[in-house]
PDB file of C-alpha atoms in Angstrom:
ATOM      1  CA  UNK W   1     125.596  99.863 100.029  1.00  0.00           C
ATOM      2  CA  UNK W   2     122.560  97.418 101.047  1.00  0.00           C
ATOM      3  CA  UNK W   3     124.718  95.946 103.747  1.00  0.00           C
ATOM      4  CA  UNK W   4     125.486  99.421 105.037  1.00  0.00           C
ATOM      5  CA  UNK W   5     121.852 100.292 105.042  1.00  0.00           C
ATOM      6  CA  UNK W   6     121.224  97.169 106.805  1.00  0.00           C
ATOM      7  CA  UNK W   7     123.529  97.822 109.418  1.00  0.00           C
ATOM      8  CA  UNK W   8     122.114 101.120 110.157  1.00  0.00           C
ATOM      9  CA  UNK W   9     118.540  99.727 110.469  1.00  0.00           C
ATOM     10  CA  UNK W  10     119.840  96.968 112.697  1.00  0.00           C
ATOM     11  CA  UNK W  11     121.435  99.583 114.947  1.00  0.00           C
ATOM     12  CA  UNK W  12     117.958 101.279 115.557  1.00  0.00           C
ATOM     13  CA  UNK W  13     116.487  97.806 116.583  1.00  0.00           C
ATOM     14  CA  UNK W  14     119.435  96.982 118.702  1.00  0.00           C
ATOM     15  CA  UNK W  15     119.118 100.356 120.407  1.00  0.00           C
ATOM     16  CA  UNK W  16     115.460  99.579 121.011  1.00  0.00           C
ATOM     17  CA  UNK W  17     116.016  96.118 122.480  1.00  0.00           C
ATOM     18  CA  UNK W  18     118.807  97.605 124.779  1.00  0.00           C
ATOM     19  CA  UNK W  19     116.859 100.659 125.641  1.00  0.00           C
ATOM     20  CA  UNK W  20     115.412  99.194 129.044  1.00  0.00           C
ATOM     21  CA  UNK W  21     119.265  99.246 130.484  1.00  0.00           C
ATOM     22  CA  UNK W  22     119.391 103.178 130.087  1.00  0.00           C
ATOM     23  CA  UNK W  23     117.869 105.778 132.418  1.00  0.00           C
ATOM     24  CA  UNK W  24     115.400 108.165 130.898  1.00  0.00           C
ATOM     25  CA  UNK W  25     115.497 107.008 127.362  1.00  0.00           C
ATOM     26  CA  UNK W  26     112.776 108.451 125.120  1.00  0.00           C
ATOM     27  CA  UNK W  27     110.838 107.171 122.358  1.00  0.00           C
ATOM     28  CA  UNK W  28     108.970 109.733 120.118  1.00  0.00           C
ATOM     29  CA  UNK W  29     107.470 110.424 116.856  1.00  0.00           C
ATOM     30  CA  UNK W  30     107.530 113.583 114.491  1.00  0.00           C
ATOM     31  CA  UNK W  31     105.863 114.517 111.550  1.00  0.00           C
ATOM     32  CA  UNK W  32     105.931 117.694 109.209  1.00  0.00           C
ATOM     33  CA  UNK W  33     106.733 118.948 105.590  1.00  0.00           C
ATOM     34  CA  UNK W  34     109.977 118.354 103.703  1.00  0.00           C
ATOM     35  CA  UNK W  35     110.799 121.034 101.049  1.00  0.00           C
ATOM     36  CA  UNK W  36     113.169 119.054  98.753  1.00  0.00           C
ATOM     37  CA  UNK W  37     115.194 120.508  96.091  1.00  0.00           C
ATOM     38  CA  UNK W  38     118.318 119.514  94.174  1.00  0.00           C
ATOM     39  CA  UNK W  39     121.805 120.913  93.379  1.00  0.00           C
ATOM     40  CA  UNK W  40     121.664 122.310  90.110  1.00  0.00           C
ATOM     41  CA  UNK W  41     123.920 120.615  87.305  1.00  0.00           C
ATOM     42  CA  UNK W  42     126.099 122.937  85.202  1.00  0.00           C
ATOM     43  CA  UNK W  43     124.350 121.833  81.955  1.00  0.00           C
ATOM     44  CA  UNK W  44     120.962 123.763  83.018  1.00  0.00           C
ATOM     45  CA  UNK W  45     122.924 127.168  83.615  1.00  0.00           C
ATOM     46  CA  UNK W  46     121.956 128.589  80.069  1.00  0.00           C
ATOM     47  CA  UNK W  47     118.306 127.353  80.478  1.00  0.00           C
ATOM     48  CA  UNK W  48     115.536 129.518  81.582  1.00  0.00           C
ATOM     49  CA  UNK W  49     113.674 127.028  83.525  1.00  0.00           C
ATOM     50  CA  UNK W  50     113.261 127.542  87.167  1.00  0.00           C
ATOM     51  CA  UNK W  51     114.229 124.935  89.845  1.00  0.00           C
ATOM     52  CA  UNK W  52     111.887 125.259  92.753  1.00  0.00           C
ATOM     53  CA  UNK W  53     111.394 123.380  96.004  1.00  0.00           C
ATOM     54  CA  UNK W  54     108.872 120.452  96.012  1.00  0.00           C
ATOM     55  CA  UNK W  55     106.993 120.358  99.139  1.00  0.00           C
ATOM     56  CA  UNK W  56     106.027 116.637 100.920  1.00  0.00           C
ATOM     57  CA  UNK W  57     105.369 114.873 103.770  1.00  0.00           C
ATOM     58  CA  UNK W  58     107.792 113.437 106.402  1.00  0.00           C
ATOM     59  CA  UNK W  59     107.649 111.492 109.615  1.00  0.00           C
ATOM     60  CA  UNK W  60     109.643 109.468 111.913  1.00  0.00           C
ATOM     61  CA  UNK W  61     109.771 107.159 114.910  1.00  0.00           C
ATOM     62  CA  UNK W  62     112.839 107.492 117.051  1.00  0.00           C
ATOM     63  CA  UNK W  63     114.718 106.751 120.196  1.00  0.00           C
ATOM     64  CA  UNK W  64     116.825 108.984 122.144  1.00  0.00           C
ATOM     65  CA  UNK W  65     119.412 107.547 124.250  1.00  0.00           C
ATOM     66  CA  UNK W  66     121.274 109.663 126.769  1.00  0.00           C
ATOM     67  CA  UNK W  67     125.048 109.673 126.546  1.00  0.00           C
ATOM     68  CA  UNK W  68     125.799 112.184 129.221  1.00  0.00           C
ATOM     69  CA  UNK W  69     123.781 115.054 130.941  1.00  0.00           C
ATOM     70  CA  UNK W  70     123.475 117.185 127.765  1.00  0.00           C
ATOM     71  CA  UNK W  71     124.165 114.800 124.885  1.00  0.00           C
ATOM     72  CA  UNK W  72     121.935 111.793 123.419  1.00  0.00           C
ATOM     73  CA  UNK W  73     122.006 109.392 120.663  1.00  0.00           C
ATOM     74  CA  UNK W  74     118.952 109.687 118.510  1.00  0.00           C
ATOM     75  CA  UNK W  75     118.388 106.914 115.770  1.00  0.00           C
ATOM     76  CA  UNK W  76     115.470 107.504 113.623  1.00  0.00           C
ATOM     77  CA  UNK W  77     113.170 105.294 111.235  1.00  0.00           C
ATOM     78  CA  UNK W  78     111.676 107.947 108.865  1.00  0.00           C
ATOM     79  CA  UNK W  79     109.767 108.325 105.846  1.00  0.00           C
ATOM     80  CA  UNK W  80     110.721 111.363 103.650  1.00  0.00           C
ATOM     81  CA  UNK W  81     109.156 112.623 100.212  1.00  0.00           C
ATOM     82  CA  UNK W  82     112.159 113.961  98.359  1.00  0.00           C
ATOM     83  CA  UNK W  83     112.314 115.879  94.987  1.00  0.00           C
ATOM     84  CA  UNK W  84     112.157 119.129  93.163  1.00  0.00           C
ATOM     85  CA  UNK W  85     109.975 121.118  90.809  1.00  0.00           C
ATOM     86  CA  UNK W  86     111.015 122.680  87.352  1.00  0.00           C
ATOM     87  CA  UNK W  87     108.797 125.462  85.775  1.00  0.00           C
ATOM     88  CA  UNK W  88     108.852 127.052  82.352  1.00  0.00           C
ATOM     89  CA  UNK W  89     106.876 129.933  81.210  1.00  0.00           C
ATOM     90  CA  UNK W  90     106.469 132.254  78.485  1.00  0.00           C
ATOM     91  CA  UNK W  91     103.838 134.469  76.769  1.00  0.00           C
ATOM     92  CA  UNK W  92     102.545 133.735  73.329  1.00  0.00           C
ATOM     93  CA  UNK W  93     102.098 136.838  71.490  1.00  0.00           C
ATOM     94  CA  UNK W  94      98.845 137.109  69.650  1.00  0.00           C
ATOM     95  CA  UNK W  95      99.152 140.599  68.527  1.00  0.00           C
ATOM     96  CA  UNK W  96      95.890 141.788  70.662  1.00  0.00           C
ATOM     97  CA  UNK W  97      96.932 139.917  73.626  1.00  0.00           C
ATOM     98  CA  UNK W  98      99.747 138.057  75.465  1.00  0.00           C
ATOM     99  CA  UNK W  99      98.744 134.823  76.612  1.00  0.00           C
ATOM    100  CA  UNK W 100     100.903 133.224  79.654  1.00  0.00           C
ATOM    101  CA  UNK W 101     101.636 129.616  78.596  1.00  0.00           C
ATOM    102  CA  UNK W 102     103.966 127.340  80.829  1.00  0.00           C
ATOM    103  CA  UNK W 103     104.241 123.935  82.451  1.00  0.00           C
ATOM    104  CA  UNK W 104     105.642 122.498  85.720  1.00  0.00           C
ATOM    105  CA  UNK W 105     107.401 119.290  86.072  1.00  0.00           C
ATOM    106  CA  UNK W 106     107.889 117.636  89.700  1.00  0.00           C
ATOM    107  CA  UNK W 107     110.075 114.865  90.478  1.00  0.00           C
ATOM    108  CA  UNK W 108     108.897 113.168  93.514  1.00  0.00           C
ATOM    109  CA  UNK W 109     110.436 110.023  95.569  1.00  0.00           C
ATOM    110  CA  UNK W 110     109.184 108.142  98.458  1.00  0.00           C
ATOM    111  CA  UNK W 111     112.166 107.526 100.629  1.00  0.00           C
ATOM    112  CA  UNK W 112     112.792 105.269 103.920  1.00  0.00           C
ATOM    113  CA  UNK W 113     115.407 106.865 105.633  1.00  0.00           C
ATOM    114  CA  UNK W 114     117.644 106.024 108.799  1.00  0.00           C
ATOM    115  CA  UNK W 115     119.143 108.982 110.482  1.00  0.00           C
ATOM    116  CA  UNK W 116     121.629 108.614 112.899  1.00  0.00           C
ATOM    117  CA  UNK W 117     121.884 111.665 114.967  1.00  0.00           C
ATOM    118  CA  UNK W 118     123.531 113.135 118.000  1.00  0.00           C
ATOM    119  CA  UNK W 119     121.336 115.581 120.141  1.00  0.00           C
ATOM    120  CA  UNK W 120     123.083 118.438 122.024  1.00  0.00           C
ATOM    121  CA  UNK W 121     120.832 120.129 124.680  1.00  0.00           C
ATOM    122  CA  UNK W 122     121.850 123.258 125.546  1.00  0.00           C
ATOM    123  CA  UNK W 123     119.646 123.965 128.921  1.00  0.00           C
ATOM    124  CA  UNK W 124     117.978 122.125 131.278  1.00  0.00           C
ATOM    125  CA  UNK W 125     114.490 123.213 132.570  1.00  0.00           C
ATOM    126  CA  UNK W 126     111.071 123.301 131.203  1.00  0.00           C
ATOM    127  CA  UNK W 127     112.236 124.700 127.820  1.00  0.00           C
ATOM    128  CA  UNK W 128     115.156 123.314 125.975  1.00  0.00           C
ATOM    129  CA  UNK W 129     116.768 124.319 123.069  1.00  0.00           C
ATOM    130  CA  UNK W 130     119.077 121.806 121.145  1.00  0.00           C
ATOM    131  CA  UNK W 131     120.880 120.968 118.222  1.00  0.00           C
ATOM    132  CA  UNK W 132     120.872 117.607 116.223  1.00  0.00           C
ATOM    133  CA  UNK W 133     123.659 116.507 113.889  1.00  0.00           C
ATOM    134  CA  UNK W 134     124.631 113.120 112.173  1.00  0.00           C
ATOM    135  CA  UNK W 135     124.625 111.148 108.779  1.00  0.00           C
ATOM    136  CA  UNK W 136     121.580 109.469 107.279  1.00  0.00           C
ATOM    137  CA  UNK W 137     121.114 106.848 104.472  1.00  0.00           C
ATOM    138  CA  UNK W 138     117.907 106.709 102.375  1.00  0.00           C
ATOM    139  CA  UNK W 139     116.403 104.216  99.846  1.00  0.00           C
ATOM    140  CA  UNK W 140     113.738 105.160  97.297  1.00  0.00           C
ATOM    141  CA  UNK W 141     111.156 102.663  97.482  1.00  0.00           C
ATOM    142  CA  UNK W 142     109.198 104.389  94.384  1.00  0.00           C
ATOM    143  CA  UNK W 143     109.149 107.697  92.546  1.00  0.00           C
ATOM    144  CA  UNK W 144     107.269 109.656  89.870  1.00  0.00           C
ATOM    145  CA  UNK W 145     107.363 112.560  87.581  1.00  0.00           C
ATOM    146  CA  UNK W 146     103.971 114.694  87.639  1.00  0.00           C
ATOM    147  CA  UNK W 147     103.723 117.148  84.607  1.00  0.00           C
ATOM    148  CA  UNK W 148     100.907 119.487  84.307  1.00  0.00           C
ATOM    149  CA  UNK W 149     100.193 122.531  81.889  1.00  0.00           C
ATOM    150  CA  UNK W 150     100.042 126.065  83.859  1.00  0.00           C
ATOM    151  CA  UNK W 151      99.439 129.731  82.780  1.00  0.00           C
ATOM    152  CA  UNK W 152      96.194 130.807  81.730  1.00  0.00           C
ATOM    153  CA  UNK W 153      94.688 127.496  82.055  1.00  0.00           C
ATOM    154  CA  UNK W 154      95.914 124.551  84.766  1.00  0.00           C
ATOM    155  CA  UNK W 155      95.500 121.207  83.413  1.00  0.00           C
ATOM    156  CA  UNK W 156      95.382 118.108  85.136  1.00  0.00           C
ATOM    157  CA  UNK W 157      98.586 116.372  86.247  1.00  0.00           C
ATOM    158  CA  UNK W 158     100.008 113.536  84.382  1.00  0.00           C
ATOM    159  CA  UNK W 159     102.151 110.881  86.455  1.00  0.00           C
ATOM    160  CA  UNK W 160     104.864 108.918  85.033  1.00  0.00           C
ATOM    161  CA  UNK W 161     106.448 105.989  87.349  1.00  0.00           C
ATOM    162  CA  UNK W 162     110.330 105.924  87.580  1.00  0.00           C
ATOM    163  CA  UNK W 163     112.349 102.726  86.914  1.00  0.00           C
ATOM    164  CA  UNK W 164     115.049 103.134  89.269  1.00  0.00           C
ATOM    165  CA  UNK W 165     118.345 101.353  88.558  1.00  0.00           C
ATOM    166  CA  UNK W 166     120.644 102.081  85.707  1.00  0.00           C
ATOM    167  CA  UNK W 167     120.893 106.027  85.504  1.00  0.00           C
ATOM    168  CA  UNK W 168     118.455 106.444  88.286  1.00  0.00           C
ATOM    169  CA  UNK W 169     120.027 105.782  91.961  1.00  0.00           C
ATOM    170  CA  UNK W 170     117.834 104.664  94.662  1.00  0.00           C
ATOM    171  CA  UNK W 171     120.489 105.164  97.487  1.00  0.00           C
ATOM    172  CA  UNK W 172     121.170 108.518  99.112  1.00  0.00           C
ATOM    173  CA  UNK W 173     123.698 109.282 101.715  1.00  0.00           C
ATOM    174  CA  UNK W 174     123.521 112.474 103.380  1.00  0.00           C
ATOM    175  CA  UNK W 175     124.166 114.762 106.503  1.00  0.00           C
ATOM    176  CA  UNK W 176     121.917 116.363 108.621  1.00  0.00           C
ATOM    177  CA  UNK W 177     122.074 119.357 110.972  1.00  0.00           C
ATOM    178  CA  UNK W 178     119.318 121.140 112.844  1.00  0.00           C
ATOM    179  CA  UNK W 179     117.790 122.731 115.544  1.00  0.00           C
ATOM    180  CA  UNK W 180     114.776 122.614 118.002  1.00  0.00           C
ATOM    181  CA  UNK W 181     112.687 123.598 121.016  1.00  0.00           C
ATOM    182  CA  UNK W 182     111.482 121.275 123.284  1.00  0.00           C
ATOM    183  CA  UNK W 183     108.848 121.759 126.208  1.00  0.00           C
ATOM    184  CA  UNK W 184     107.963 119.963 129.147  1.00  0.00           C
ATOM    185  CA  UNK W 185     104.393 118.503 128.417  1.00  0.00           C
ATOM    186  CA  UNK W 186     103.312 116.105 131.329  1.00  0.00           C
ATOM    187  CA  UNK W 187     105.523 113.120 131.531  1.00  0.00           C
ATOM    188  CA  UNK W 188     106.889 113.786 128.026  1.00  0.00           C
ATOM    189  CA  UNK W 189     108.062 116.717 125.668  1.00  0.00           C
ATOM    190  CA  UNK W 190     106.494 118.638 122.832  1.00  0.00           C
ATOM    191  CA  UNK W 191     108.940 119.866 120.405  1.00  0.00           C
ATOM    192  CA  UNK W 192     109.471 121.834 117.102  1.00  0.00           C
ATOM    193  CA  UNK W 193     112.340 121.223 114.938  1.00  0.00           C
ATOM    194  CA  UNK W 194     114.078 122.560 111.884  1.00  0.00           C
ATOM    195  CA  UNK W 195     116.585 120.691 109.985  1.00  0.00           C
ATOM    196  CA  UNK W 196     118.538 120.976 106.616  1.00  0.00           C
ATOM    197  CA  UNK W 197     119.824 117.800 104.767  1.00  0.00           C
ATOM    198  CA  UNK W 198     122.690 117.942 102.304  1.00  0.00           C
ATOM    199  CA  UNK W 199     122.790 114.772 100.062  1.00  0.00           C
ATOM    200  CA  UNK W 200     126.239 113.191  98.895  1.00  0.00           C
ATOM    201  CA  UNK W 201     125.266 110.746  96.530  1.00  0.00           C
ATOM    202  CA  UNK W 202     124.791 111.536  92.815  1.00  0.00           C
ATOM    203  CA  UNK W 203     121.125 110.608  91.958  1.00  0.00           C
ATOM    204  CA  UNK W 204     121.583 110.748  88.196  1.00  0.00           C
ATOM    205  CA  UNK W 205     124.456 108.489  86.638  1.00  0.00           C
ATOM    206  CA  UNK W 206     124.799 109.112  82.818  1.00  0.00           C
ATOM    207  CA  UNK W 207     127.804 108.215  80.971  1.00  0.00           C
ATOM    208  CA  UNK W 208     129.676 111.150  79.311  1.00  0.00           C
ATOM    209  CA  UNK W 209     127.265 113.760  81.024  1.00  0.00           C
ATOM    210  CA  UNK W 210     128.396 115.126  84.398  1.00  0.00           C
ATOM    211  CA  UNK W 211     125.098 115.671  85.983  1.00  0.00           C
ATOM    212  CA  UNK W 212     125.808 116.889  89.718  1.00  0.00           C
ATOM    213  CA  UNK W 213     122.434 116.320  90.887  1.00  0.00           C
ATOM    214  CA  UNK W 214     122.177 115.646  94.410  1.00  0.00           C
ATOM    215  CA  UNK W 215     119.305 115.825  97.152  1.00  0.00           C
ATOM    216  CA  UNK W 216     118.984 118.918  99.399  1.00  0.00           C
ATOM    217  CA  UNK W 217     116.079 119.729 101.702  1.00  0.00           C
ATOM    218  CA  UNK W 218     114.729 121.742 104.696  1.00  0.00           C
ATOM    219  CA  UNK W 219     112.204 120.021 106.760  1.00  0.00           C
ATOM    220  CA  UNK W 220     109.951 121.327 109.622  1.00  0.00           C
ATOM    221  CA  UNK W 221     108.505 118.984 112.104  1.00  0.00           C
ATOM    222  CA  UNK W 222     106.308 118.924 115.134  1.00  0.00           C
ATOM    223  CA  UNK W 223     106.601 115.804 117.545  1.00  0.00           C
ATOM    224  CA  UNK W 224     106.012 114.344 121.244  1.00  0.00           C
ATOM    225  CA  UNK W 225     108.391 112.036 123.109  1.00  0.00           C
ATOM    226  CA  UNK W 226     108.145 110.247 126.424  1.00  0.00           C
ATOM    227  CA  UNK W 227     110.385 108.187 128.766  1.00  0.00           C
ATOM    228  CA  UNK W 228     110.311 104.608 128.736  1.00  0.00           C
ATOM    229  CA  UNK W 229     112.165 101.749 130.925  1.00  0.00           C
ATOM    230  CA  UNK W 230     113.311 102.891 134.444  1.00  0.00           C
TER     231      UNK W 230
END
């Protein structure tokens, strides 16, 4: 798996080195928010806890290498905050009044990611709608579990660092699909983009228990790209 990740990263830099051989190669950056969540394992079906998206930052540097008039290869080197949030709440009956009591638990990981995408431009002109699709591989550099009390009073968060290895998987292979709209802006392009990421790697490996926990996420980004080379 590590060799696979290294090959993906190497392809990004090989494309960068050879980019001057292509006309209208674009280099760019994007930044925005990722709303991470996970698939719900069946063991939680009978519980009242609610799994909700965990918002976090995402950003990337990328190249856009034309393969034809409408199709480009877009390797990225990205940072993504993934995770999910679990909320539990109930009322404490004190006869005279019901006190709302609850807690939230957020799992958050800081991932380095290499998406290898194809970009399909639908039209030419000053405004260009497009689609993107392709695989991605990511590595969780670190992670934490953040807990806090909610309800009538909101407590200060308590953070617990995660130890990867064993039950927790650092690696994640996923598929990415998305759509965007680019606008001419001087020599470059300004764009807005929405993408969905569907993880295929099981994130929790526990003997006996079948915990089908896989990453999911929706990211919204704004960015800018400009031509380099000839």
